[in-house]
Amino acid sequence: MLASTAFSISNLQPIQFSAVSDPNHLQTDHASLSLSTAQTTQPASAPQSKPPERKLKGSQQLNRWSRARAIRAGRKLDRAGNKAESNVISLFQAGNSDLAHSDSLAGSGEEDDVDATTAKSIYMVSDGTGWTAEHSVNVALGQFEHCLVDRGCAVNTHLFSGIDDVEQLVEIVKQAAKEGALLVYTLADPSMAEASKSACKLWSVPSIDVLGPITEAIASHLSVSPSGLPRGAPGRNSLTEEYFRRIEAIEFTIKQDDGALPDNLNKADIVLVGVSRTGKTPLSIYLAQMGYKVANVPIVMGIEVPRTLFQVGPGKIFGLTINPVVLQTIRKARAKSLGFHGEVKSNYSEMDYIREELEYVGKIFAQNPSWPVIEVTGKAIEETAAVVLRLYHDRKQKHCMPRISKRY
Amino acid sequence: MLASTAFSISNLQPIQFSAVSDPNHLQTDHASLSLSTAQTTQPASAPQSKPPERKLKGSQQLNRWSRARAIRAGRKLDRAGNKAESNVISLFQAGNSDLAHSDSLAGSGEEDDVDATTAKSIYMVSDGTGWTAEHSVNVALGQFEHCLVDRGCAVNTHLFSGIDDVEQLVEIVKQAAKEGALLVYTLADPSMAEASKSACKLWSVPSIDVLGPITEAIASHLSVSPSGLPRGAPGRNSLTEEYFRRIEAIEFTIKQDDGALPDNLNKADIVLVGVSRTGKTPLSIYLAQMGYKVANVPIVMGIEVPRTLFQVGPGKIFGLTINPVVLQTIRKARAKSLGFHGEVKSNYSEMDYIREELEYVGKIFAQNPSWPVIEVTGKAIEETAAVVLRLYHDRKQKHCMPRISKRY
């Protein structure tokens, strides 16, 4: 069985972008990135042990910016080895006097929207993908829904990922100081984390190290030092066997969506059963991302339930049910978005039909008492996933307190 | 445009479960959970404002355990209001003397595997879904790959989610003390977080509060108090408009997988183009989970590229390319798992064919210089996603330093 890891989004708001079309800019991007294409036509004897150089993974713009800074600073462009320590000292020597002139991060395109001045900023900086910083900020902001919902407090977040250079880091901290932003960082490289801490202290930027404390606690618990390598760095192996099994789970789950290929049901780890619009598809995908092979089987009156469903091993099937009034609301919205305006599928969102369908599925559930039935009304996919997996693991491994266990 | 939030898994190992089949146990689960089914047949006048009671969302086993404790403690079963404060005092009075007898968390089924004694334990406790704790531990463990890979240090993690009762919490802390575990928690309810801190101090359990520091920093930054409500609690609104748009993105992306419905390409936010086995499908799903509508178009020699691809707006299309040797390895594994043993699709994983196909796609990329081409060799999906989104947002909103911005 595979591992489980997930994300939850508690409050999302649209991003208002100023779309700027600049063919030259795009062309430049492509010119830079197609270097990689050329590379791939070369045979490699040991490709897995030679990951592409990290500097290739960023955009041309980042490299250009970085080079421009280097030239202005009179440094050599070749940055072999970690110059974090020496860089941060010279950059710090510039001190606050440099801050007033620190405008190199400002947009070269259009100005920020007007309400940017009233919104509070949160900067997120990472030497990896930045997804952990982003996820943590997202979840923490869920604690301020009451304020964000009525716009009493607006928040702008800015994620800077793949920052592996102290100079860039210091520039971001200075910009955060200018904007009065909170800085949230995940920097695996200890010299980068130290530089961030020092720079934030120097420019009085409130900051939070998201992964530092937990990494230190685990290091002390295991009596092993952390590698200090950000994700994607040479020496880090992202492509483990389990990683590929997770991808296999996603591909399996897509192929099994919406009752497809019923002969494969016995190959699934988890089978979800319910009427239309109980969230089977997004829940399946969410669980697949955690490494579970999921199949979902819709129950529709008048369409026979595949016989293979009743041959699935115990502990794999979960029924989903929902309040009929909520289901009607969701179905009406769905019918509208699909372009049905009363003509086709007219009974799909009618209350009598919905009640009848829920009674029909209720009978199937009653005939199969080993299937737990989960009430999804008002639950986010992440919450339903938590219930499904708690039951799933609990039934496999009996404990007095339900838990999901995993071995590394 | 939608928001981005994600997860990354850096190192997964299989969980070895002792599968225990117990029809009575399953039946009990169902009996409890089908209460919810019965509920749904009642019409509700304002269903959205009346989420189901939290106690229904757990498993029967958790409730049973909780009730048994309550009866032993001579308390009333009705636990209206937050009794965290009073509970923790009485539970703490039991002190260390209680610890030796704290076996109620031990498995009632089979014993743990033998190597559980040598592995270090990490307990994760949450009053929500627990996904943030799990994600953070996962990512932090990525810093110890060098030790975990060669099994120099084995780690067992145990996730306890939906823990909204101080008594359960204290029991978990006591068990952590017994096992010598590290305790990682995300407890939105401040009295629960305080109880966890005190209990860990009392029983000398090393502990880490994952979300506390960032929540406090944001509270101070916004000058607003956090709600203290865990995800899924009444008063928390998980089902925002953006949440439903994210689900729509997932459904769109599944329907567009593998070049399906080319007439819809213009409706996508992001279109991925590449030969078979460059990771288009898992990358599409990963981005969809973040709220982006993604379509992917496979390039196969001899099959015409859909004309609609060339009508997609600028800045939406991304090419994926890969080292041919790595691609061959992946394709061979794929062909094997699909059951092809040389007969059908024989050229699929042949080097000459692969080179020819990569040259073919390279020409298409060269003819469309506005498409950035991303080298995926050795990159995890999360890393490629970070590159795609950095470029995507950078092209929409011009900044000297690439960033992904979002408004709450």
mmCIF file of N, CA and C in Angstrom, chain B residues 125-192:
data_model
loop_
_atom_site.group_PDB
_atom_site.id
_atom_site.type_symbol
_atom_site.label_atom_id
_atom_site.label_comp_id
_atom_site.label_asym_id
_atom_site.label_seq_id
_atom_site.Cartn_x
_atom_site.Cartn_y
_atom_site.Cartn_z
ATOM 1 N N VAL B 125 -0.657 14.712 14.960
ATOM 2 C CA VAL B 125 -1.994 14.887 15.534
ATOM 3 C C VAL B 125 -2.604 16.164 14.985
ATOM 4 N N SER B 126 -3.877 16.080 14.591
ATOM 5 C CA SER B 126 -4.548 17.260 14.055
ATOM 6 C C SER B 126 -6.011 17.279 14.459
ATOM 7 N N ASP B 127 -6.552 18.475 14.668
ATOM 8 C CA ASP B 127 -8.002 18.561 14.879
ATOM 9 C C ASP B 127 -8.718 18.825 13.551
ATOM 10 N N GLY B 128 -7.959 18.827 12.458
ATOM 11 C CA GLY B 128 -8.546 18.933 11.117
ATOM 12 C C GLY B 128 -8.272 17.649 10.358
ATOM 13 N N THR B 129 -7.926 17.779 9.079
ATOM 14 C CA THR B 129 -7.680 16.594 8.256
ATOM 15 C C THR B 129 -6.308 15.981 8.530
ATOM 16 N N GLY B 130 -5.384 16.800 9.025
ATOM 17 C CA GLY B 130 -4.037 16.311 9.304
ATOM 18 C C GLY B 130 -3.112 16.351 8.098
ATOM 19 N N TRP B 131 -3.623 16.812 6.945
ATOM 20 C CA TRP B 131 -2.792 16.769 5.738
ATOM 21 C C TRP B 131 -1.597 17.711 5.814
ATOM 22 N N THR B 132 -1.744 18.830 6.527
ATOM 23 C CA THR B 132 -0.609 19.759 6.629
ATOM 24 C C THR B 132 0.523 19.151 7.457
ATOM 25 N N ALA B 133 0.156 18.503 8.564
ATOM 26 C CA ALA B 133 1.170 17.845 9.393
ATOM 27 C C ALA B 133 1.871 16.764 8.576
ATOM 28 N N GLU B 134 1.071 15.964 7.886
ATOM 29 C CA GLU B 134 1.604 14.865 7.084
ATOM 30 C C GLU B 134 2.516 15.392 5.973
ATOM 31 N N HIS B 135 2.062 16.441 5.306
ATOM 32 C CA HIS B 135 2.843 17.028 4.219
ATOM 33 C C HIS B 135 4.179 17.566 4.743
ATOM 34 N N SER B 136 4.121 18.282 5.855
ATOM 35 C CA SER B 136 5.338 18.891 6.397
ATOM 36 C C SER B 136 6.345 17.829 6.824
ATOM 37 N N VAL B 137 5.850 16.772 7.455
ATOM 38 C CA VAL B 137 6.742 15.689 7.885
ATOM 39 C C VAL B 137 7.374 15.027 6.661
ATOM 40 N N ASN B 138 6.545 14.794 5.647
ATOM 41 C CA ASN B 138 7.019 14.203 4.402
ATOM 42 C C ASN B 138 8.148 15.003 3.774
ATOM 43 N N VAL B 139 7.915 16.307 3.663
ATOM 44 C CA VAL B 139 8.905 17.175 3.034
ATOM 45 C C VAL B 139 10.166 17.243 3.897
ATOM 46 N N ALA B 140 9.981 17.372 5.207
ATOM 47 C CA ALA B 140 11.143 17.442 6.098
ATOM 48 C C ALA B 140 11.943 16.140 6.030
ATOM 49 N N LEU B 141 11.252 15.007 5.926
ATOM 50 C CA LEU B 141 11.964 13.720 5.835
ATOM 51 C C LEU B 141 12.800 13.642 4.559
ATOM 52 N N GLY B 142 12.429 14.428 3.553
ATOM 53 C CA GLY B 142 13.227 14.505 2.327
ATOM 54 C C GLY B 142 14.654 14.957 2.607
ATOM 55 N N GLN B 143 14.851 15.660 3.718
ATOM 56 C CA GLN B 143 16.187 16.110 4.123
ATOM 57 C C GLN B 143 17.013 14.963 4.709
ATOM 58 N N PHE B 144 16.384 13.807 4.899
ATOM 59 C CA PHE B 144 17.092 12.672 5.509
ATOM 60 C C PHE B 144 17.119 11.458 4.586
ATOM 61 N N GLU B 145 16.859 11.715 3.303
ATOM 62 C CA GLU B 145 16.897 10.672 2.269
ATOM 63 C C GLU B 145 18.159 9.829 2.357
ATOM 64 N N HIS B 146 19.303 10.513 2.539
ATOM 65 C CA HIS B 146 20.598 9.821 2.555
ATOM 66 C C HIS B 146 20.636 8.736 3.619
ATOM 67 N N CYS B 147 19.875 8.945 4.666
ATOM 68 C CA CYS B 147 19.849 7.971 5.758
ATOM 69 C C CYS B 147 18.710 6.977 5.561
ATOM 70 N N LEU B 148 17.553 7.489 5.094
ATOM 71 C CA LEU B 148 16.379 6.626 4.940
ATOM 72 C C LEU B 148 16.556 5.639 3.799
ATOM 73 N N VAL B 149 17.223 6.090 2.734
ATOM 74 C CA VAL B 149 17.365 5.249 1.547
ATOM 75 C C VAL B 149 18.120 3.969 1.862
ATOM 76 N N ASP B 150 19.222 4.102 2.587
ATOM 77 C CA ASP B 150 19.995 2.887 2.890
ATOM 78 C C ASP B 150 19.529 2.245 4.197
ATOM 79 N N ARG B 151 18.372 2.672 4.670
ATOM 80 C CA ARG B 151 17.747 2.101 5.867
ATOM 81 C C ARG B 151 18.612 2.263 7.118
ATOM 82 N N GLY B 152 19.560 3.188 7.079
ATOM 83 C CA GLY B 152 20.341 3.468 8.285
ATOM 84 C C GLY B 152 19.416 3.958 9.387
ATOM 85 N N CYS B 153 18.404 4.705 8.981
ATOM 86 C CA CYS B 153 17.393 5.098 9.953
ATOM 87 C C CYS B 153 16.016 4.841 9.358
ATOM 88 N N ALA B 154 15.232 4.062 10.042
ATOM 89 C CA ALA B 154 13.863 3.799 9.591
ATOM 90 C C ALA B 154 12.919 4.667 10.411
ATOM 91 N N VAL B 155 11.873 5.133 9.779
ATOM 92 C CA VAL B 155 10.908 5.993 10.461
ATOM 93 C C VAL B 155 9.498 5.454 10.228
ATOM 94 N N ASN B 156 8.721 5.373 11.288
ATOM 95 C CA ASN B 156 7.292 5.072 11.161
ATOM 96 C C ASN B 156 6.517 6.328 11.510
ATOM 97 N N THR B 157 5.581 6.702 10.660
ATOM 98 C CA THR B 157 4.739 7.847 11.003
ATOM 99 C C THR B 157 3.323 7.351 11.292
ATOM 100 N N HIS B 158 2.652 8.042 12.193
ATOM 101 C CA HIS B 158 1.276 7.689 12.540
ATOM 102 C C HIS B 158 0.454 8.969 12.573
ATOM 103 N N LEU B 159 -0.534 9.039 11.714
ATOM 104 C CA LEU B 159 -1.365 10.242 11.632
ATOM 105 C C LEU B 159 -2.692 10.034 12.359
ATOM 106 N N PHE B 160 -2.966 10.905 13.325
ATOM 107 C CA PHE B 160 -4.247 10.890 14.031
ATOM 108 C C PHE B 160 -4.985 12.168 13.639
ATOM 109 N N SER B 161 -6.013 12.039 12.826
ATOM 110 C CA SER B 161 -6.708 13.240 12.358
ATOM 111 C C SER B 161 -8.064 13.382 13.039
ATOM 112 N N GLY B 162 -8.625 14.571 12.967
ATOM 113 C CA GLY B 162 -9.947 14.828 13.554
ATOM 114 C C GLY B 162 -9.968 14.673 15.064
ATOM 115 N N ILE B 163 -8.851 14.926 15.717
ATOM 116 C CA ILE B 163 -8.776 14.797 17.184
ATOM 117 C C ILE B 163 -9.264 16.114 17.799
ATOM 118 N N ASP B 164 -10.497 16.088 18.327
ATOM 119 C CA ASP B 164 -11.078 17.337 18.837
ATOM 120 C C ASP B 164 -11.417 17.228 20.317
ATOM 121 N N ASP B 165 -10.716 16.376 21.013
ATOM 122 C CA ASP B 165 -11.042 16.064 22.397
ATOM 123 C C ASP B 165 -9.716 15.946 23.160
ATOM 124 N N VAL B 166 -9.593 16.681 24.262
ATOM 125 C CA VAL B 166 -8.331 16.709 25.006
ATOM 126 C C VAL B 166 -7.963 15.323 25.529
ATOM 127 N N GLU B 167 -8.989 14.561 25.872
ATOM 128 C CA GLU B 167 -8.746 13.235 26.423
ATOM 129 C C GLU B 167 -8.028 12.334 25.408
ATOM 130 N N GLN B 168 -8.537 12.346 24.181
ATOM 131 C CA GLN B 168 -7.892 11.579 23.100
ATOM 132 C C GLN B 168 -6.466 12.070 22.895
ATOM 133 N N LEU B 169 -6.344 13.395 22.892
ATOM 134 C CA LEU B 169 -5.043 14.018 22.660
ATOM 135 C C LEU B 169 -4.026 13.563 23.697
ATOM 136 N N VAL B 170 -4.438 13.604 24.958
ATOM 137 C CA VAL B 170 -3.529 13.231 26.045
ATOM 138 C C VAL B 170 -3.148 11.756 25.922
ATOM 139 N N GLU B 171 -4.119 10.942 25.517
ATOM 140 C CA GLU B 171 -3.852 9.513 25.343
ATOM 141 C C GLU B 171 -2.779 9.304 24.262
ATOM 142 N N ILE B 172 -2.887 10.081 23.192
ATOM 143 C CA ILE B 172 -1.910 9.978 22.098
ATOM 144 C C ILE B 172 -0.527 10.428 22.576
ATOM 145 N N VAL B 173 -0.491 11.510 23.343
ATOM 146 C CA VAL B 173 0.792 12.006 23.858
ATOM 147 C C VAL B 173 1.422 10.951 24.771
ATOM 148 N N LYS B 174 0.601 10.318 25.587
ATOM 149 C CA LYS B 174 1.135 9.294 26.494
ATOM 150 C C LYS B 174 1.704 8.113 25.713
ATOM 151 N N GLN B 175 0.980 7.740 24.644
ATOM 152 C CA GLN B 175 1.472 6.642 23.809
ATOM 153 C C GLN B 175 2.780 7.052 23.113
ATOM 154 N N ALA B 176 2.854 8.322 22.692
ATOM 155 C CA ALA B 176 4.080 8.837 22.063
ATOM 156 C C ALA B 176 5.240 8.752 23.053
ATOM 157 N N ALA B 177 4.961 9.066 24.311
ATOM 158 C CA ALA B 177 5.995 8.994 25.352
ATOM 159 C C ALA B 177 6.480 7.556 25.504
ATOM 160 N N LYS B 178 5.521 6.639 25.502
ATOM 161 C CA LYS B 178 5.848 5.211 25.644
ATOM 162 C C LYS B 178 6.746 4.726 24.513
ATOM 163 N N GLU B 179 6.430 5.189 23.302
ATOM 164 C CA GLU B 179 7.178 4.759 22.110
ATOM 165 C C GLU B 179 8.432 5.588 21.874
ATOM 166 N N GLY B 180 8.623 6.633 22.666
ATOM 167 C CA GLY B 180 9.751 7.532 22.428
ATOM 168 C C GLY B 180 9.610 8.278 21.115
ATOM 169 N N ALA B 181 8.381 8.660 20.782
ATOM 170 C CA ALA B 181 8.106 9.300 19.484
ATOM 171 C C ALA B 181 8.257 10.813 19.553
ATOM 172 N N LEU B 182 8.472 11.390 18.383
ATOM 173 C CA LEU B 182 8.385 12.843 18.211
ATOM 174 C C LEU B 182 6.927 13.143 17.885
ATOM 175 N N LEU B 183 6.371 14.204 18.457
ATOM 176 C CA LEU B 183 4.976 14.542 18.186
ATOM 177 C C LEU B 183 4.877 15.838 17.381
ATOM 178 N N VAL B 184 4.237 15.744 16.230
ATOM 179 C CA VAL B 184 4.059 16.898 15.346
ATOM 180 C C VAL B 184 2.572 17.207 15.325
ATOM 181 N N TYR B 185 2.196 18.437 15.622
ATOM 182 C CA TYR B 185 0.757 18.704 15.645
ATOM 183 C C TYR B 185 0.336 19.967 14.912
ATOM 184 N N THR B 186 -0.889 19.916 14.397
ATOM 185 C CA THR B 186 -1.575 21.091 13.864
ATOM 186 C C THR B 186 -2.920 21.126 14.570
ATOM 187 N N LEU B 187 -3.032 21.968 15.578
ATOM 188 C CA LEU B 187 -4.269 22.063 16.353
ATOM 189 C C LEU B 187 -4.749 23.507 16.303
ATOM 190 N N ALA B 188 -5.828 23.721 15.557
ATOM 191 C CA ALA B 188 -6.333 25.085 15.374
ATOM 192 C C ALA B 188 -6.946 25.619 16.663
ATOM 193 N N ASP B 189 -7.606 24.740 17.408
ATOM 194 C CA ASP B 189 -8.228 25.134 18.667
ATOM 195 C C ASP B 189 -7.124 25.471 19.673
ATOM 196 N N PRO B 190 -7.065 26.732 20.144
ATOM 197 C CA PRO B 190 -5.941 27.123 21.007
ATOM 198 C C PRO B 190 -5.864 26.326 22.311
ATOM 199 N N SER B 191 -7.024 25.893 22.841
ATOM 200 C CA SER B 191 -6.969 25.133 24.093
ATOM 201 C C SER B 191 -6.386 23.739 23.839
ATOM 202 N N MET B 192 -6.624 23.210 22.637
ATOM 203 C CA MET B 192 -6.040 21.910 22.278
ATOM 204 C C MET B 192 -4.526 22.050 22.094
#
